[in-house]
mmCIF file of C-alpha atoms and ligand atoms in Angstrom:
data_model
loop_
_atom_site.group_PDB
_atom_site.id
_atom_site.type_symbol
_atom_site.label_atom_id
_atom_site.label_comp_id
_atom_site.label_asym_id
_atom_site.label_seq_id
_atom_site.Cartn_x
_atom_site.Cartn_y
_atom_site.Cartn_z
ATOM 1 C CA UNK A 22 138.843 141.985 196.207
ATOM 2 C CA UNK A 23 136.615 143.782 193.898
ATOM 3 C CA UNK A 24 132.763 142.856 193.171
ATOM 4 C CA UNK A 25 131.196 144.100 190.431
ATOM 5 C CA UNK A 26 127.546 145.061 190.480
ATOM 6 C CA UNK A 27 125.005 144.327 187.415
ATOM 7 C CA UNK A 28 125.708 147.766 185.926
ATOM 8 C CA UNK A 29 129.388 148.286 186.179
ATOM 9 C CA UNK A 30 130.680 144.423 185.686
ATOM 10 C CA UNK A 31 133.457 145.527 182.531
ATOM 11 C CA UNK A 32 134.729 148.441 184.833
ATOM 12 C CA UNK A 33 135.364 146.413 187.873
ATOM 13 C CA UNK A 34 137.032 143.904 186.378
ATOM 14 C CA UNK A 35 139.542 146.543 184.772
ATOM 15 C CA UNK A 36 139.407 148.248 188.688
ATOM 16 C CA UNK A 37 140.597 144.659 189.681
ATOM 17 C CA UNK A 38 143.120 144.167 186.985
ATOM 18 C CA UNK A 39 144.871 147.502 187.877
ATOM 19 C CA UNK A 40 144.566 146.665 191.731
ATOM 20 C CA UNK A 41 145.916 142.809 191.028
ATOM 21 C CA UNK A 42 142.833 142.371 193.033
ATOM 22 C CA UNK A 43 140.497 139.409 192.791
ATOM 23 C CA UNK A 44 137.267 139.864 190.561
ATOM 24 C CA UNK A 45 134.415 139.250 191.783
ATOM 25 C CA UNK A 46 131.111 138.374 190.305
ATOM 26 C CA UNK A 47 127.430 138.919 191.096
ATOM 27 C CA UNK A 48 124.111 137.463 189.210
ATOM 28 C CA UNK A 49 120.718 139.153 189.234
ATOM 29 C CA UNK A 50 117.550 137.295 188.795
ATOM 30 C CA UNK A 51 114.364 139.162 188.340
ATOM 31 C CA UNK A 52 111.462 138.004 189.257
ATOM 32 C CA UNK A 53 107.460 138.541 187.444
ATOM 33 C CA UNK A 54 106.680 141.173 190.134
ATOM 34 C CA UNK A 55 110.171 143.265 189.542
ATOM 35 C CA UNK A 56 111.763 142.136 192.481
ATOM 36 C CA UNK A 57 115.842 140.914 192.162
ATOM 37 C CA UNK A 58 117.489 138.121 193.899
ATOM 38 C CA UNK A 59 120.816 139.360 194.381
ATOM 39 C CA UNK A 60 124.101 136.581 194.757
ATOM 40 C CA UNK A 61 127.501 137.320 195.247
ATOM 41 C CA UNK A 62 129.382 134.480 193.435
ATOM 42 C CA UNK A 63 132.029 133.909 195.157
ATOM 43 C CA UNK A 64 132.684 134.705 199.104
ATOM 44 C CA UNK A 65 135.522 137.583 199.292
ATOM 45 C CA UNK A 66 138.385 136.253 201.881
ATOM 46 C CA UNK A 67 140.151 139.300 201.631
ATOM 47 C CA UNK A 68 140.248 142.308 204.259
ATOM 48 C CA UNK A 69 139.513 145.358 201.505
ATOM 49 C CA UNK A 70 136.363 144.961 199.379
ATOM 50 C CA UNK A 71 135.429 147.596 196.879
ATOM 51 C CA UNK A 72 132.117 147.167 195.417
ATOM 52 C CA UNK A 73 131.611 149.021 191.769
ATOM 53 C CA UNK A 74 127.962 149.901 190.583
ATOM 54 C CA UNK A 75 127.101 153.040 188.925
ATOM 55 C CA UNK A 76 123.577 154.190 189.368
ATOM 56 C CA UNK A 77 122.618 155.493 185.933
ATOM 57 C CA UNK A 78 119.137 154.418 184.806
ATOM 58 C CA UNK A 79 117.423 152.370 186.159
ATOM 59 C CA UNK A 80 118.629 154.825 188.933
ATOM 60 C CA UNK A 81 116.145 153.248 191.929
ATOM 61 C CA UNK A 82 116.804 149.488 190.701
ATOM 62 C CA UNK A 83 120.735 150.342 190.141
ATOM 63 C CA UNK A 84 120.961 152.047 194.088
ATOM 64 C CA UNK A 85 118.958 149.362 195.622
ATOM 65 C CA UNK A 86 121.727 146.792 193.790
ATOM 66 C CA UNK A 87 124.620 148.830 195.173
ATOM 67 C CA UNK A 88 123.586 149.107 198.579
ATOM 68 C CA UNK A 89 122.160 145.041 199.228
ATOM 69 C CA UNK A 90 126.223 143.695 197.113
ATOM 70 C CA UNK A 91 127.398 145.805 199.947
ATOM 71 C CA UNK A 92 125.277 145.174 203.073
ATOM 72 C CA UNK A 93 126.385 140.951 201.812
ATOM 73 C CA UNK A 94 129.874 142.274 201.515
ATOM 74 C CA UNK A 95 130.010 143.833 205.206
ATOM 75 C CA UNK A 96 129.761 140.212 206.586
ATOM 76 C CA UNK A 97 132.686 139.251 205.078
ATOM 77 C CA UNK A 98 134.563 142.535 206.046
ATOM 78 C CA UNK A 99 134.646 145.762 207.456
ATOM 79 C CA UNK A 100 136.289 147.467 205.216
ATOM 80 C CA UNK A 101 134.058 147.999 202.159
ATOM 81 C CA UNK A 102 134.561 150.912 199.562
ATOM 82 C CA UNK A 103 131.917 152.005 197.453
ATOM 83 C CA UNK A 104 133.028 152.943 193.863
ATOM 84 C CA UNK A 105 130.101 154.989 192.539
ATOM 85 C CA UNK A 106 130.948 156.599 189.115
ATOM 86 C CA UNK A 107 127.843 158.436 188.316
ATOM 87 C CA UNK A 108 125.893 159.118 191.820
ATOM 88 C CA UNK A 109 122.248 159.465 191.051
ATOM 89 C CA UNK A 110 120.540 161.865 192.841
ATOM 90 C CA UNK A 111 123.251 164.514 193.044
ATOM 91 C CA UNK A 112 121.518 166.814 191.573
ATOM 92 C CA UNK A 113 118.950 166.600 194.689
ATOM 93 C CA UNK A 114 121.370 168.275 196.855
ATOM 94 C CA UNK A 115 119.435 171.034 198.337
ATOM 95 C CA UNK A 116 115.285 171.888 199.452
ATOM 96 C CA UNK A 117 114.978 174.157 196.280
ATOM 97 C CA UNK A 118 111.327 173.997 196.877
ATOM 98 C CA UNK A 119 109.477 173.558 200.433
ATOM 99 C CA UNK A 120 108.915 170.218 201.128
ATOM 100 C CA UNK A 121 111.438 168.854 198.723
ATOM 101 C CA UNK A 122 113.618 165.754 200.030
ATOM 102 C CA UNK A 123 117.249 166.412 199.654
ATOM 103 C CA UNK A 124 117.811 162.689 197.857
ATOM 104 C CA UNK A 125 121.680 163.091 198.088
ATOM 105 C CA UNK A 126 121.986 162.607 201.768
ATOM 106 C CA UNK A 127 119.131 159.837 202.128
ATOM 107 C CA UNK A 128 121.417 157.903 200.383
ATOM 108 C CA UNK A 129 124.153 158.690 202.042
ATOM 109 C CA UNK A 130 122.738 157.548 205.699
ATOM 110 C CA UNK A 131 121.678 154.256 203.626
ATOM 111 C CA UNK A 132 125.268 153.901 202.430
ATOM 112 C CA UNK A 133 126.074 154.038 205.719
ATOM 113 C CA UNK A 134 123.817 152.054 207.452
ATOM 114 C CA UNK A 135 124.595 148.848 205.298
ATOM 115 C CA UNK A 136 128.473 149.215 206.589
ATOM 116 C CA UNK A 137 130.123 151.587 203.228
ATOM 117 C CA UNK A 138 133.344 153.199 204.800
ATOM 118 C CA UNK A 139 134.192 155.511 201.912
ATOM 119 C CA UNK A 140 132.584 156.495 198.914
ATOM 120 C CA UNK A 141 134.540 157.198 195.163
ATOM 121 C CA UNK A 142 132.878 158.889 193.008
ATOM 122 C CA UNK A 143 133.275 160.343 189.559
ATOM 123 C CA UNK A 144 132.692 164.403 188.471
ATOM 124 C CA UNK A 145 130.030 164.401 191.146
ATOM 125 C CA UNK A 146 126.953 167.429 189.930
ATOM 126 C CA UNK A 147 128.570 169.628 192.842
ATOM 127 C CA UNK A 148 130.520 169.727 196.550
ATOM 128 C CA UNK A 149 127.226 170.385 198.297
ATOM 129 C CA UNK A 150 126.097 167.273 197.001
ATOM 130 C CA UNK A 151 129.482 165.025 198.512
ATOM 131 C CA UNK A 152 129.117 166.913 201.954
ATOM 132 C CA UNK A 153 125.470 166.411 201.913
ATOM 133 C CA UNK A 154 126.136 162.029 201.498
ATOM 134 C CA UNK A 155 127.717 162.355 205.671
ATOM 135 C CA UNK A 156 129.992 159.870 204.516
ATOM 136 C CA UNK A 157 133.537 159.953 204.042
ATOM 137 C CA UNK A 158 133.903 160.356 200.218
ATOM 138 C CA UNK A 159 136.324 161.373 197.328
ATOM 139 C CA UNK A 160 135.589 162.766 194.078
ATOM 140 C CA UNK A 161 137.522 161.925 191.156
ATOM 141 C CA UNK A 162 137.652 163.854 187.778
ATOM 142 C CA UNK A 163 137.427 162.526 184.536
ATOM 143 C CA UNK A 164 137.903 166.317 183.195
ATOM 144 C CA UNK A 165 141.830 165.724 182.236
ATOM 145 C CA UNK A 166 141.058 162.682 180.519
ATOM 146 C CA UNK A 167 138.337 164.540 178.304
ATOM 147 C CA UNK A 168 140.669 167.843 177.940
ATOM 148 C CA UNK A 169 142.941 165.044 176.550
ATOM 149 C CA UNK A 170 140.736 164.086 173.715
ATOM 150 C CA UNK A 171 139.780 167.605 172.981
ATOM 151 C CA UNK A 172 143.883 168.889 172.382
ATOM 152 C CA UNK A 173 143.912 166.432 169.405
ATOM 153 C CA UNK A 174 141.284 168.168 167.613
ATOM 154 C CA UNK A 175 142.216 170.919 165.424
ATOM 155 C CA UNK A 176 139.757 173.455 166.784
ATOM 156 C CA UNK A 177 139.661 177.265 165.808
ATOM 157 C CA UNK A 178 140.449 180.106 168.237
ATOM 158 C CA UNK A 179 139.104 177.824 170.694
ATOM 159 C CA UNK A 180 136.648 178.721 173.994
ATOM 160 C CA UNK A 181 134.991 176.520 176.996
ATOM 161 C CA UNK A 182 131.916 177.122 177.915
ATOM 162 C CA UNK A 183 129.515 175.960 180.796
ATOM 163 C CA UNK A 184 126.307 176.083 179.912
ATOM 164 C CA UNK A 185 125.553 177.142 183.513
ATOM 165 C CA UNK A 186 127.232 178.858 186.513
ATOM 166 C CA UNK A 187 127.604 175.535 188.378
ATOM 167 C CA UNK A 188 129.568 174.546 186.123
ATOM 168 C CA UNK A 189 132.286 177.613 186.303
ATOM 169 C CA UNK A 190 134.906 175.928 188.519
ATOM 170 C CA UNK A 191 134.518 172.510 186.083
ATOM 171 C CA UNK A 192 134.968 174.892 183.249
ATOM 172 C CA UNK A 193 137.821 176.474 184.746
ATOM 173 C CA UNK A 194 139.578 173.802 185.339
ATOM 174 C CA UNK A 195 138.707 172.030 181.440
ATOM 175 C CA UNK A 196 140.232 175.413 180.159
ATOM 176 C CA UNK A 197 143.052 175.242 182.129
ATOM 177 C CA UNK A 198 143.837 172.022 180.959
ATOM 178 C CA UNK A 199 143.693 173.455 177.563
ATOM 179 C CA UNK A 200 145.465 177.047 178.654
ATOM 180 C CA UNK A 201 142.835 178.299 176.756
ATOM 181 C CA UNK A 202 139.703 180.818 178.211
ATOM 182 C CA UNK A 203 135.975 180.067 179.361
ATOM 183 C CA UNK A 204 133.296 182.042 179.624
ATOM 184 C CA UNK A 205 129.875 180.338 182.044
ATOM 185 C CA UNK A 206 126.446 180.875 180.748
ATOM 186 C CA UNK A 207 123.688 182.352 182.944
ATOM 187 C CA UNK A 208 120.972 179.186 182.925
ATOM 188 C CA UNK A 209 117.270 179.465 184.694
ATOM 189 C CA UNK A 210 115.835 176.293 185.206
ATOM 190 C CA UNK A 211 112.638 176.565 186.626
ATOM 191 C CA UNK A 212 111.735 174.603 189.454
ATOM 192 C CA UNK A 213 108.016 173.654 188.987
ATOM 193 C CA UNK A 214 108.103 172.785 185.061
ATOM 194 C CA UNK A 215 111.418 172.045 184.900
ATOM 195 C CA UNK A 216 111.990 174.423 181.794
ATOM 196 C CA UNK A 217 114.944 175.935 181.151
ATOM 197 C CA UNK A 218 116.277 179.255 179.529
ATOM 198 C CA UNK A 219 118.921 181.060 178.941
ATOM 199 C CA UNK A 220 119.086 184.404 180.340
ATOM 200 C CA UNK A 221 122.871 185.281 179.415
ATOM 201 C CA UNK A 222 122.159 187.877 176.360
ATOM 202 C CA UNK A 223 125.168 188.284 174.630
ATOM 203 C CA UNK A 224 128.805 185.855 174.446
ATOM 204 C CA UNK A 225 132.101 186.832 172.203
ATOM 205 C CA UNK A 226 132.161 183.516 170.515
ATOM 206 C CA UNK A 227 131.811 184.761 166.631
ATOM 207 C CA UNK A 228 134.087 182.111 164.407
ATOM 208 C CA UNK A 229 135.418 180.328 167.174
ATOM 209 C CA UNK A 230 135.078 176.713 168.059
ATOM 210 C CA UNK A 231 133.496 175.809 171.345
ATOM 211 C CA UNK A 232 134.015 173.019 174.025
ATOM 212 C CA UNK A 233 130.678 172.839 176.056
ATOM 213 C CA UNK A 234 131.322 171.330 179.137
ATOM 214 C CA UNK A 235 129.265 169.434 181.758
ATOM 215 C CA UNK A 236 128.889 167.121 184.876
ATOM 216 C CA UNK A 237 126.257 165.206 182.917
ATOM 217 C CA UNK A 238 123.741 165.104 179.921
ATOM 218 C CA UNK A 239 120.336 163.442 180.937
ATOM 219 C CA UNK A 240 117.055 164.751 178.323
ATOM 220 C CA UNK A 241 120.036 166.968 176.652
ATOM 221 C CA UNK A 242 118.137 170.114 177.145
ATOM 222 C CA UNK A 243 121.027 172.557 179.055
ATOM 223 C CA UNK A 244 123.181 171.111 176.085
ATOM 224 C CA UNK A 245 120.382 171.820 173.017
ATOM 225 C CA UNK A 246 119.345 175.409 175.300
ATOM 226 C CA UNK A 247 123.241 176.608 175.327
ATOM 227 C CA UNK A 248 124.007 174.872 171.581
ATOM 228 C CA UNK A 249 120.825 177.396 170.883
ATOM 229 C CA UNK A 250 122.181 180.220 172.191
ATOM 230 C CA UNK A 251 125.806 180.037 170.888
ATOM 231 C CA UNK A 252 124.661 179.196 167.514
ATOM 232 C CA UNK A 253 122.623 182.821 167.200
ATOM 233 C CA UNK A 254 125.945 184.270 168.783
ATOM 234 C CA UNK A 255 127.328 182.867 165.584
ATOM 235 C CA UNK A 256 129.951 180.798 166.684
ATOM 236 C CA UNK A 257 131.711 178.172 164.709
ATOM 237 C CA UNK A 258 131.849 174.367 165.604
ATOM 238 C CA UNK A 259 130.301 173.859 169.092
ATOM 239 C CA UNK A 260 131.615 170.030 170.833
ATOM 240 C CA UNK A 261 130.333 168.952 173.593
ATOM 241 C CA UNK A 262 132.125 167.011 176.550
ATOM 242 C CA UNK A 263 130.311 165.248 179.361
ATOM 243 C CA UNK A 264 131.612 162.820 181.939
ATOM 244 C CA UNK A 265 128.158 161.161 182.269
ATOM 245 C CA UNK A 266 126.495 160.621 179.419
ATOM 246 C CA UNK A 267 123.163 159.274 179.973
ATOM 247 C CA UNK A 268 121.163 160.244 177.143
ATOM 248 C CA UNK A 269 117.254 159.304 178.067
ATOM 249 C CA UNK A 270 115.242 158.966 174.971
ATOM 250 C CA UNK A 271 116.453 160.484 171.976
ATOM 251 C CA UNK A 272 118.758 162.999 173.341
ATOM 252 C CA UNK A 273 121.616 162.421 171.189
ATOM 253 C CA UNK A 274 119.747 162.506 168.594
ATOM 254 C CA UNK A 275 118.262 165.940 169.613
ATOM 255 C CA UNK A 276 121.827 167.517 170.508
ATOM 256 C CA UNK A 277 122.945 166.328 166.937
ATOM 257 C CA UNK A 278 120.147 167.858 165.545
ATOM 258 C CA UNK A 279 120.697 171.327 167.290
ATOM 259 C CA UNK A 280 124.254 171.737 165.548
ATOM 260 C CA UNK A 281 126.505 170.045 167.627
ATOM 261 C CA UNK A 282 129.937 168.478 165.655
ATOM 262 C CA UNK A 283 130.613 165.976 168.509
ATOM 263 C CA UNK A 284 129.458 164.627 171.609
ATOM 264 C CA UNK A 285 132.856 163.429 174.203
ATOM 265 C CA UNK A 286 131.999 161.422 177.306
ATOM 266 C CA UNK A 287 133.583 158.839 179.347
HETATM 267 C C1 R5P B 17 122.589 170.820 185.896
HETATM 268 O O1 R5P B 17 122.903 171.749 186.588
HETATM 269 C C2 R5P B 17 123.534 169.773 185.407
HETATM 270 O O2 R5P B 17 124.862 170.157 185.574
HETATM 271 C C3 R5P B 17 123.262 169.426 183.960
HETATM 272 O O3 R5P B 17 123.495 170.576 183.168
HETATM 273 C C4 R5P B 17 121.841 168.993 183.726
HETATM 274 O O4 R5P B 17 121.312 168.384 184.858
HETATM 275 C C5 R5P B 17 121.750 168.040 182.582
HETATM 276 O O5 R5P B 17 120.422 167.604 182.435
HETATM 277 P P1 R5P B 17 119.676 167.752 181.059
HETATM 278 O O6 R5P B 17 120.519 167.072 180.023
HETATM 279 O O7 R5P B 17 118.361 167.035 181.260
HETATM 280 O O8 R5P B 17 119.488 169.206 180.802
#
């Protein structure tokens, strides 16, 4: 049987359909002070639950959902799957400063400890993120079903690019899918402010059309910092391709504003 958590209701009933699984429901009631009450609707007689909830914003509120649907769920069986499309916290995935808590794997020992057996997710930010949850965990890849998309557009002399060097293997694989080339920018983020630059000083991308590709756009800034970069490079069209599109604030507004033809996510 599949439950659906508040935030990913219209997928799991589509996971269910394709599974000729059961569907079920949960409600959330919040009270004055913030808190939620939490109900499975139904109780799950079945001896596989997967429980869907993605934790994009509210990321705390969306976790704390996912992991009290599946601590209910565990009394009703012991096999419960965790279907996570976009993992918050994967970007937390390593002590880049002294003292910083690596998120990731917090969340993976309270996955865990309310009785998950496996976790899916979807385009997680990177590896060392999945081996840092300590759970047993796949990742799928939406990066086929985006390369799909892109082939129907007519696009000139055509390049990926990855606005970072994380992103090189996803890249890689987005061109491939194309059987076209990618280049990977060189992107400094620093770690105090936050701010990002560019430090890659020169790309061959004059008159072509580019696919930017990423695990994720949040505030939009590696997009706008890259869009930036390739537009003084005087490129042609740059698109941009995401699996997780969050877009806090006005970010698509921003990365429209920047130059970018078209934003692609799942
Ligand atoms: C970083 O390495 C990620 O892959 C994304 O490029 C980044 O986190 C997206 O965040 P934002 O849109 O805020 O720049």
């Amino acid at each position: 049987m599949v439950i659906g958590g508040n935030s990913s209701q219209g997928l799991a009933r589509r996971i269910a359909k394709k599974l000729k699984a059961g569907y079920v429901n949960t409600s959330t009631r919040t009270f004055p002070d913030g808190e939620s009450k939490i109900t499975i609707k139904k109780i799950p007689k079945k001896k596989i639950i997967v429980v869907v909830q993605s934790t994009f914003p509210p990321v705390d509120s969306n976790l704390l959902h996912l992991l009290s649907i599946i601590s209910q769920a565990r009394k009703y069986s012991s096999k419960i799957y965790a279907v996570i499309p976009y993992l918050g916290y994967a970007r937390q995935d390593r002590e880049f400063l002294d003292g910083e808590v690596v998120t990731v794997s917090v969340i993976g020992k309270m996955l865990k400890s309310v009785g998950t057996k496996k976790v899916i997710v979807v385009d997680i930010h990177s590896k060392l993120a999945l081996k840092q949850l300590g759970i047993s965990s796949e990742n799928v890849s939406a990066v086929s079903n985006l390369a799909n998309y892109i082939k129907k557009l007519k696009l000139k002399d055509p390049l990926v690019v990855s606005p970072d060097q994380g992103g090189k293997e996803r890249a890689d694989e987005f061109a491939d899918a194309l059987k076209i080339d990618f280049i990977a920018l060189k992107k400094h983020r620093d770690r105090k402010t936050g701010k990002i630059n560019i430090i890659t000083t020169k790309a061959s991308v004059k008159d072509r059309d580019l696919v930017l590709v990423d695990d994720m756009i949040s505030t939009g800034g590696s997009i706008i910092k890259a869009t930036q970069f390739l537009k003084k490079q005087k490129c042609r069209r740059i698109y941009v391709a995401c699996t997780h599109g969050l877009f806090v604030n006005d970010a698509e507004k921003k990365i429209k504003q920047a130059g970018v033809t078209q934003i692609i996510s799942t």
